């Protein structure tokens, strides 16, 4: 299915009006059938972000949202997710950033009920630094992880995951390395 998507947004912040912005997102893409060789969705287009506070720099550029999967030889599921767009930051000095990232996940089945999973991903966060005399800031985020899953029937999976995350930033207080442990329940293909 071919998709055309247009969004007009008015974002207003009662307690932080310097973050107010109007924006437009125009995307075109496809939705692929759930049981096709490659399934999922892919959208690519243009984002126009106009801050109203006066001191913030506007953004005009590429926006994308991709999440596709494929099964190789009936036993290994490969997933690729990628995104690029404007996001708000919680930091007052750096009110928004452009996030560009990708996450690749491989899930081979060991038996009809058990599988393992491996993940590798990265993100680049380019912060707007036009509000003050601040250094240019680009944070980099790397994730790699593993998991194990058990399937109940054909469409339900329970998984346990361990991810190692590392963030590098020019601001030392924003650097971190750590682990995230979690579980998930997935229903559907």
Coordinates of N, CA and C in Angstrom, one line a residue:
X1 N 0.8 -1.2 0.0 CA 0.0 0.0 0.0 C 0.9 1.2 0.0
X2 N 0.6 2.2 -0.9 CA 1.4 3.4 -1.0 C 0.7 4.4 0.0
X3 N 1.5 5.1 0.8 CA 1.0 6.0 1.8 C 1.6 7.4 1.5
X4 N 0.7 8.4 1.7 CA 1.1 9.8 1.7 C 0.6 10.4 3.0
X5 N 1.4 11.0 3.7 CA 1.1 11.5 5.1 C 1.5 12.9 5.2
X6 N 0.6 13.8 5.7 CA 0.9 15.2 6.0 C 0.4 15.5 7.4
X7 N 1.3 16.1 8.1 CA 0.9 16.6 9.5 C 1.3 18.0 9.7
X8 N 0.4 18.7 10.3 CA 0.6 20.1 10.7 C 0.5 20.1 12.2
X9 N 1.6 20.6 12.9 CA 1.6 20.6 14.3 C 1.8 22.0 14.9
X10 N 1.1 22.2 16.0 CA 1.3 23.4 16.8 C 1.7 23.0 18.2
X11 N 2.9 23.1 18.6 CA 3.3 22.7 19.9 C 3.5 23.9 20.8
X12 N 2.8 23.9 22.0 CA 2.8 25.0 22.9 C 3.1 24.5 24.3
X13 N 4.0 25.2 25.0 CA 4.5 24.8 26.3 C 4.1 25.9 27.3
X14 N 3.2 25.7 28.2 CA 2.7 26.7 29.1 C 3.8 27.2 30.0
X15 N 4.7 26.3 30.5 CA 5.7 26.7 31.4 C 7.1 27.0 30.7
X16 N 7.2 26.8 29.4 CA 8.4 27.0 28.7 C 8.1 27.5 27.3
X17 N 7.6 28.7 27.2 CA 7.1 29.2 25.9 C 8.2 29.4 24.9
X18 N 9.5 29.4 25.3 CA 10.6 29.6 24.3 C 10.7 28.3 23.5
X19 N 10.0 27.2 23.9 CA 10.0 26.0 23.1 C 8.9 25.9 22.1
X20 N 8.0 26.8 22.1 CA 6.8 26.8 21.2 C 7.3 26.7 19.8
X21 N 6.6 25.9 19.0 CA 7.0 25.7 17.6 C 5.8 25.3 16.7
X22 N 5.9 25.7 15.5 CA 4.9 25.2 14.5 C 5.8 24.3 13.5
X23 N 5.2 23.2 13.1 CA 5.9 22.4 12.1 C 5.0 21.7 11.2
X24 N 5.6 21.2 10.1 CA 5.0 20.4 9.1 C 5.8 19.2 8.8
X25 N 5.2 18.1 8.7 CA 5.9 16.8 8.3 C 5.2 16.2 7.1
X26 N 5.9 16.1 6.0 CA 5.3 15.4 4.8 C 6.1 14.2 4.5
X27 N 5.4 13.0 4.5 CA 6.0 11.7 4.3 C 5.3 11.0 3.2
X28 N 6.1 10.2 2.5 CA 5.6 9.2 1.5 C 6.3 7.9 1.8
X29 N 5.5 6.8 1.5 CA 6.1 5.5 1.8 C 5.2 4.4 1.4
X30 N 5.5 3.3 2.0 CA 4.7 2.0 1.7 C 4.5 1.3 3.0
X31 N 3.3 0.6 3.1 CA 3.0 -0.4 4.1 C 3.1 -1.7 3.4
X32 N 3.9 -2.6 3.9 CA 4.1 -3.9 3.3 C 3.2 -5.0 4.0
X33 N 2.7 -5.9 3.3 CA 1.8 -6.9 3.9 C 2.5 -7.7 5.0
X34 N 1.8 -8.1 6.1 CA 2.5 -8.7 7.2 C 3.1 -10.1 6.9
X35 N 2.7 -10.7 5.8 CA 3.2 -12.0 5.5 C 4.0 -12.0 4.2
X36 N 4.4 -10.8 3.7 CA 5.2 -10.7 2.6 C 6.7 -11.0 2.9
X37 N 7.5 -11.2 1.9 CA 8.9 -11.5 2.0 C 9.6 -10.4 2.9
X38 N 9.3 -9.2 2.6 CA 9.7 -8.1 3.5 C 8.4 -7.4 4.0
X39 N 8.2 -7.4 5.3 CA 7.0 -6.8 5.9 C 7.3 -5.6 6.7
X40 N 6.3 -4.7 6.9 CA 6.5 -3.6 7.8 C 6.1 -2.3 7.1
X41 N 6.8 -1.2 7.4 CA 6.5 0.1 6.9 C 7.8 0.9 6.6
X42 N 7.7 1.8 5.7 CA 8.8 2.7 5.4 C 8.2 4.0 4.9
X43 N 8.7 5.1 5.6 CA 8.3 6.4 5.3 C 9.5 7.3 5.2
X44 N 9.5 8.2 4.2 CA 10.6 9.2 4.1 C 10.0 10.5 3.6
X45 N 10.6 11.6 4.0 CA 10.0 12.8 3.6 C 10.8 14.0 4.1
X46 N 10.0 15.1 4.4 CA 10.5 16.4 4.7 C 9.9 16.9 6.0
X47 N 10.7 17.5 6.8 CA 10.2 18.1 8.1 C 10.6 19.6 8.1
X48 N 9.7 20.4 8.4 CA 9.9 21.9 8.5 C 9.5 22.2 10.0
X49 N 10.5 22.6 10.8 CA 10.3 22.9 12.2 C 10.6 24.4 12.4
X50 N 9.6 25.2 12.8 CA 9.8 26.6 13.0 C 9.6 27.0 14.5
X51 N 10.6 27.1 15.3 CA 10.5 27.6 16.6 C 10.0 29.0 16.7
X52 N 9.1 29.4 17.6 CA 8.5 30.7 17.7 C 9.2 31.6 18.7
X53 N 10.2 31.0 19.5 CA 10.8 31.8 20.5 C 11.8 32.8 20.0
X54 N 12.1 32.8 18.8 CA 13.0 33.8 18.2 C 14.5 33.4 18.2
X55 N 15.0 32.8 19.3 CA 16.4 32.5 19.4 C 16.7 31.1 18.9
X56 N 15.8 30.3 18.7 CA 16.0 28.9 18.3 C 16.1 28.9 16.8
X57 N 17.0 28.0 16.3 CA 17.2 27.9 14.9 C 16.2 27.0 14.3
X58 N 15.6 27.3 13.1 CA 14.6 26.4 12.5 C 15.3 25.2 11.9
X59 N 14.6 24.2 11.6 CA 15.1 23.0 11.0 C 14.3 22.7 9.7
X60 N 15.0 22.4 8.6 CA 14.4 22.0 7.4 C 15.2 20.8 6.9
X61 N 14.6 19.7 6.7 CA 15.4 18.6 6.3 C 14.7 17.2 6.2
X62 N 15.5 16.2 6.1 CA 15.0 14.8 5.9 C 14.3 14.3 7.2
X63 N 13.2 13.7 7.0 CA 12.6 12.9 8.1 C 12.3 11.5 7.6
X64 N 12.4 10.5 8.5 CA 12.2 9.1 8.1 C 11.7 8.3 9.2
X65 N 11.0 7.3 8.9 CA 10.5 6.3 9.9 C 10.4 5.0 9.2
X66 N 11.3 4.0 9.5 CA 11.3 2.7 8.8 C 11.3 1.6 9.8
X67 N 10.5 0.6 9.6 CA 10.5 -0.6 10.5 C 10.1 -1.8 9.6
X68 N 11.1 -2.6 9.2 CA 10.8 -3.7 8.2 C 11.4 -5.0 8.8
X69 N 10.8 -6.1 8.5 CA 11.2 -7.4 8.9 C 11.2 -8.4 7.7
X70 N 12.0 -9.4 7.9 CA 12.0 -10.5 6.9 C 12.5 -11.7 7.6
X71 N 12.0 -12.9 7.2 CA 12.4 -14.1 7.7 C 13.3 -14.9 6.7
X72 N 14.4 -15.3 7.2 CA 15.4 -15.9 6.3 C 15.3 -17.4 6.5
X73 N 15.1 -18.2 5.5 CA 15.0 -19.6 5.5 C 14.1 -20.2 6.5
X74 N 13.0 -19.4 6.8 CA 12.0 -19.8 7.7 C 12.4 -19.9 9.2
X75 N 13.6 -19.6 9.6 CA 14.1 -19.8 10.9 C 14.6 -18.5 11.6
X76 N 15.1 -17.6 10.8 CA 15.7 -16.4 11.4 C 14.9 -15.1 11.0
X77 N 14.5 -14.4 12.0 CA 13.8 -13.1 11.7 C 14.7 -12.0 11.8
X78 N 14.8 -11.2 10.8 CA 15.7 -10.0 10.8 C 14.8 -8.7 10.8
X79 N 15.1 -7.8 11.7 CA 14.3 -6.6 11.8 C 15.3 -5.4 11.7
X80 N 14.8 -4.4 11.0 CA 15.6 -3.1 10.9 C 14.6 -2.0 11.2
X81 N 15.0 -1.1 12.1 CA 14.2 0.0 12.4 C 15.1 1.2 12.4
X82 N 14.7 2.3 11.7 CA 15.4 3.5 11.6 C 14.5 4.7 11.7
X83 N 15.1 5.8 12.2 CA 14.3 7.0 12.4 C 15.1 8.2 12.3
X84 N 14.6 9.3 11.7 CA 15.2 10.6 11.7 C 14.1 11.6 11.9
X85 N 14.3 12.5 12.9 CA 13.3 13.5 13.1 C 13.7 14.5 14.2
X86 N 13.0 15.5 14.4 CA 13.2 16.5 15.5 C 12.6 16.0 16.8
X87 N 13.3 16.1 17.9 CA 12.8 15.7 19.2 C 13.1 16.8 20.2
X88 N 12.2 17.0 21.2 CA 12.5 18.0 22.2 C 13.4 17.4 23.3
X89 N 14.3 18.2 23.8 CA 15.2 17.8 24.9 C 14.6 18.3 26.2
X90 N 15.0 17.7 27.3 CA 14.5 18.1 28.6 C 15.4 19.3 29.1
X91 N 16.6 19.5 28.5 CA 17.5 20.5 28.9 C 17.1 21.8 28.4
X92 N 17.2 22.8 29.3 CA 16.8 24.2 28.9 C 17.8 24.8 27.9
X93 N 19.1 24.5 28.1 CA 20.1 25.1 27.2 C 20.1 24.5 25.8
X94 N 19.7 23.3 25.7 CA 19.6 22.6 24.4 C 18.1 22.1 24.2
X95 N 17.3 23.0 23.7 CA 15.8 22.7 23.7 C 15.4 21.6 22.8
X96 N 16.1 21.3 21.7 CA 15.7 20.2 20.8 C 16.9 19.7 20.1
X97 N 16.8 18.5 19.5 CA 17.8 17.8 18.8 C 17.3 17.1 17.6
X98 N 18.2 16.8 16.6 CA 17.8 16.0 15.5 C 18.3 14.6 15.8
X99 N 17.5 13.6 15.8 CA 17.8 12.3 16.2 C 17.8 11.4 14.9
X100 N 19.0 10.8 14.7 CA 19.1 9.8 13.5 C 19.6 8.5 14.1
X101 N 18.9 7.4 13.8 CA 19.4 6.2 14.4 C 18.9 5.0 13.6
X102 N 19.5 3.8 14.0 CA 19.1 2.6 13.4 C 19.3 1.5 14.4
X103 N 18.4 0.5 14.4 CA 18.5 -0.7 15.3 C 18.3 -1.9 14.4
X104 N 19.2 -2.9 14.5 CA 19.1 -4.2 13.7 C 19.0 -5.3 14.7
X105 N 17.9 -6.1 14.6 CA 17.7 -7.2 15.5 C 17.6 -8.5 14.7
X106 N 18.3 -9.6 15.1 CA 18.3 -10.9 14.5 C 17.8 -11.9 15.6
X107 N 16.7 -12.7 15.2 CA 16.1 -13.6 16.1 C 16.1 -15.0 15.4
X108 N 17.1 -15.8 15.6 CA 17.1 -17.2 15.0 C 16.3 -18.1 16.0
X109 N 15.5 -19.0 15.4 CA 14.8 -20.0 16.2 C 15.8 -21.2 16.4
X110 N 15.9 -21.6 17.7 CA 16.7 -22.8 18.0 C 15.8 -24.0 17.9
X111 N 14.6 -24.0 18.3 CA 13.6 -25.0 18.2 C 12.3 -24.4 17.8
X112 N 11.2 -25.1 17.8 CA 9.9 -24.6 17.5 C 9.4 -23.6 18.6
X113 N 9.9 -23.7 19.8 CA 9.5 -22.9 20.9 C 10.6 -21.9 21.5
X114 N 11.8 -22.2 21.3 CA 12.9 -21.4 21.8 C 13.6 -20.6 20.7
X115 N 14.0 -19.4 21.1 CA 14.8 -18.6 20.1 C 15.8 -17.7 21.0
X116 N 16.8 -17.2 20.2 CA 17.7 -16.3 20.9 C 17.7 -15.0 20.0
X117 N 18.2 -13.9 20.6 CA 18.1 -12.6 19.9 C 19.4 -11.8 20.1
X118 N 19.8 -11.1 19.0 CA 20.9 -10.2 19.1 C 20.5 -8.9 18.5
X119 N 20.9 -7.8 19.2 CA 20.6 -6.4 18.8 C 21.8 -5.6 18.7
X120 N 21.8 -4.7 17.7 CA 22.9 -3.7 17.5 C 22.3 -2.4 17.0
X121 N 22.6 -1.3 17.7 CA 22.0 -0.1 17.2 C 22.8 1.1 17.6
X122 N 22.6 2.2 16.9 CA 23.3 3.4 17.2 C 22.4 4.6 16.9
X123 N 22.6 5.7 17.6 CA 21.9 7.0 17.4 C 22.9 8.1 17.4
X124 N 22.5 9.1 16.7 CA 23.3 10.4 16.7 C 22.3 11.5 17.0
X125 N 22.6 12.3 18.1 CA 21.7 13.3 18.5 C 22.5 14.7 18.3
X126 N 22.0 15.5 17.4 CA 22.6 16.7 17.1 C 21.7 17.8 17.7
X127 N 22.2 18.4 18.8 CA 21.5 19.4 19.6 C 21.5 20.8 18.9
X128 N 20.4 21.5 19.1 CA 20.4 22.9 18.7 C 21.1 23.7 19.7
X129 N 22.1 24.5 19.3 CA 22.9 25.3 20.3 C 22.8 26.7 20.0
X130 N 21.7 27.2 19.5 CA 21.6 28.6 19.1 C 21.1 29.5 20.2
X131 N 20.6 29.0 21.3 CA 20.0 29.8 22.3 C 21.0 30.5 23.2
X132 N 22.2 30.1 23.2 CA 23.2 30.7 24.1 C 24.6 30.5 23.5
X133 N 25.6 31.0 24.2 CA 27.0 30.8 23.7 C 27.5 29.4 24.2
X134 N 26.9 28.4 23.5 CA 27.2 27.0 24.0 C 28.1 26.3 22.9
X135 N 28.8 25.3 23.3 CA 29.6 24.5 22.4 C 28.7 23.7 21.5
X136 N 29.2 23.4 20.3 CA 28.4 22.5 19.4 C 28.3 21.1 20.1
X137 N 27.2 20.5 20.1 CA 27.0 19.3 20.8 C 26.4 18.2 19.9
X138 N 27.1 17.1 19.8 CA 26.6 15.9 19.1 C 26.8 14.7 20.1
X139 N 25.8 14.1 20.6 CA 25.9 12.9 21.4 C 25.7 11.7 20.5
X140 N 26.5 10.6 20.9 CA 26.4 9.4 20.2 C 26.0 8.3 21.2
X141 N 25.1 7.4 20.7 CA 24.5 6.4 21.6 C 24.7 5.1 20.9
X142 N 25.3 4.1 21.6 CA 25.5 2.7 21.0 C 24.8 1.7 21.9
X143 N 24.1 0.8 21.3 CA 23.4 -0.3 22.1 C 23.8 -1.6 21.4
X144 N 24.1 -2.6 22.3 CA 24.2 -3.9 21.8 C 23.6 -4.8 22.9
X145 N 22.9 -5.9 22.5 CA 22.2 -6.7 23.5 C 21.9 -8.1 23.0
X146 N 21.4 -8.9 23.9 CA 21.1 -10.3 23.6 C 19.8 -10.7 24.4
X147 N 19.2 -11.7 23.9 CA 18.0 -12.1 24.6 C 17.7 -13.6 24.3
X148 N 16.7 -14.1 25.1 CA 16.2 -15.4 24.8 C 14.7 -15.4 24.9
X149 N 14.0 -16.1 24.0 CA 12.6 -16.1 24.0 C 12.0 -17.5 24.0
X150 N 10.7 -17.6 24.5 CA 10.0 -18.8 24.4 C 8.6 -18.5 23.8
X151 N 8.2 -19.3 22.8 CA 7.0 -19.1 22.1 C 5.9 -20.0 22.6
X152 N 4.7 -19.4 22.8 CA 3.5 -20.1 23.2 C 2.6 -20.2 21.9
X153 N 2.5 -21.3 21.3 CA 1.8 -21.3 20.1 C 2.5 -20.6 18.9
X154 N 1.8 -20.2 18.0 CA 2.4 -19.6 16.8 C 2.7 -18.1 16.9
X155 N 1.8 -17.4 17.7 CA 1.9 -15.9 17.7 C 2.3 -15.2 19.0
X156 N 2.6 -16.0 20.0 CA 2.9 -15.3 21.3 C 4.3 -15.7 21.7
X157 N 5.1 -14.6 22.1 CA 6.5 -14.8 22.5 C 6.7 -14.1 23.8
X158 N 7.4 -14.7 24.8 CA 7.9 -14.1 26.0 C 9.4 -14.1 25.9
X159 N 10.0 -12.9 26.2 CA 11.4 -12.8 26.1 C 12.0 -12.1 27.2
X160 N 13.3 -12.4 27.5 CA 14.2 -11.7 28.5 C 15.3 -11.2 27.7
X161 N 15.7 -9.9 28.0 CA 16.7 -9.2 27.2 C 17.7 -8.5 28.1
X162 N 18.9 -8.4 27.7 CA 20.0 -7.7 28.4 C 20.6 -6.8 27.3
X163 N 20.6 -5.5 27.5 CA 21.3 -4.6 26.6 C 22.4 -3.8 27.3
X164 N 23.5 -3.6 26.6 CA 24.5 -2.7 27.1 C 24.4 -1.4 26.3
X165 N 24.4 -0.3 27.0 CA 24.2 1.0 26.4 C 25.4 1.9 26.7
X166 N 25.8 2.7 25.7 CA 26.9 3.6 26.0 C 26.5 4.9 25.3
X167 N 26.6 6.0 26.0 CA 26.4 7.3 25.4 C 27.6 8.2 25.6
X168 N 28.0 8.8 24.5 CA 29.2 9.7 24.6 C 28.7 11.1 24.2
X169 N 29.1 12.0 25.0 CA 28.7 13.4 24.8 C 29.8 14.4 25.1
X170 N 29.9 15.5 24.5 CA 30.9 16.5 24.9 C 30.7 17.0 26.3
X171 N 29.4 16.9 26.8 CA 29.2 17.2 28.2 C 29.4 16.0 29.1
X172 N 30.4 16.1 29.9 CA 30.8 14.9 30.7 C 29.7 14.4 31.6
X173 N 28.8 15.2 32.1 CA 27.7 14.8 32.9 C 26.7 14.0 32.1
X174 N 26.7 14.0 30.8 CA 25.8 13.2 30.0 C 26.3 11.9 29.5
X175 N 27.6 11.7 29.7 CA 28.2 10.4 29.4 C 27.7 9.3 30.3
X176 N 27.4 8.1 29.8 CA 27.1 7.0 30.6 C 27.3 5.7 29.9
X177 N 27.6 4.7 30.7 CA 27.6 3.3 30.2 C 26.9 2.5 31.2
X178 N 26.0 1.6 30.8 CA 25.2 0.8 31.7 C 24.5 -0.3 31.0
X179 N 23.7 -1.1 31.8 CA 23.0 -2.2 31.3 C 21.5 -2.0 31.6
X180 N 20.7 -2.5 30.7 CA 19.2 -2.5 30.8 C 18.8 -3.9 30.7
X181 N 18.0 -4.4 31.7 CA 17.5 -5.7 31.7 C 16.0 -5.6 31.7
X182 N 15.3 -6.4 30.8 CA 13.9 -6.3 30.7 C 13.3 -7.6 30.1
X183 N 12.0 -7.6 30.2 CA 11.2 -8.7 29.6 C 10.2 -8.1 28.6
X184 N 9.7 -9.0 27.7 CA 8.7 -8.5 26.8 C 7.7 -9.6 26.5
X185 N 6.5 -9.3 26.1 CA 5.5 -10.2 25.6 C 5.1 -9.6 24.3
X186 N 5.2 -10.5 23.2 CA 4.9 -10.1 21.9 C 3.8 -11.0 21.4
X187 N 2.7 -10.4 20.8 CA 1.7 -11.1 20.2 C 1.6 -10.7 18.8
X188 N 1.6 -11.7 17.9 CA 1.5 -11.4 16.4 C 2.7 -11.9 15.8
X189 N 2.8 -11.8 14.5 CA 3.9 -12.3 13.7 C 5.2 -11.6 14.1

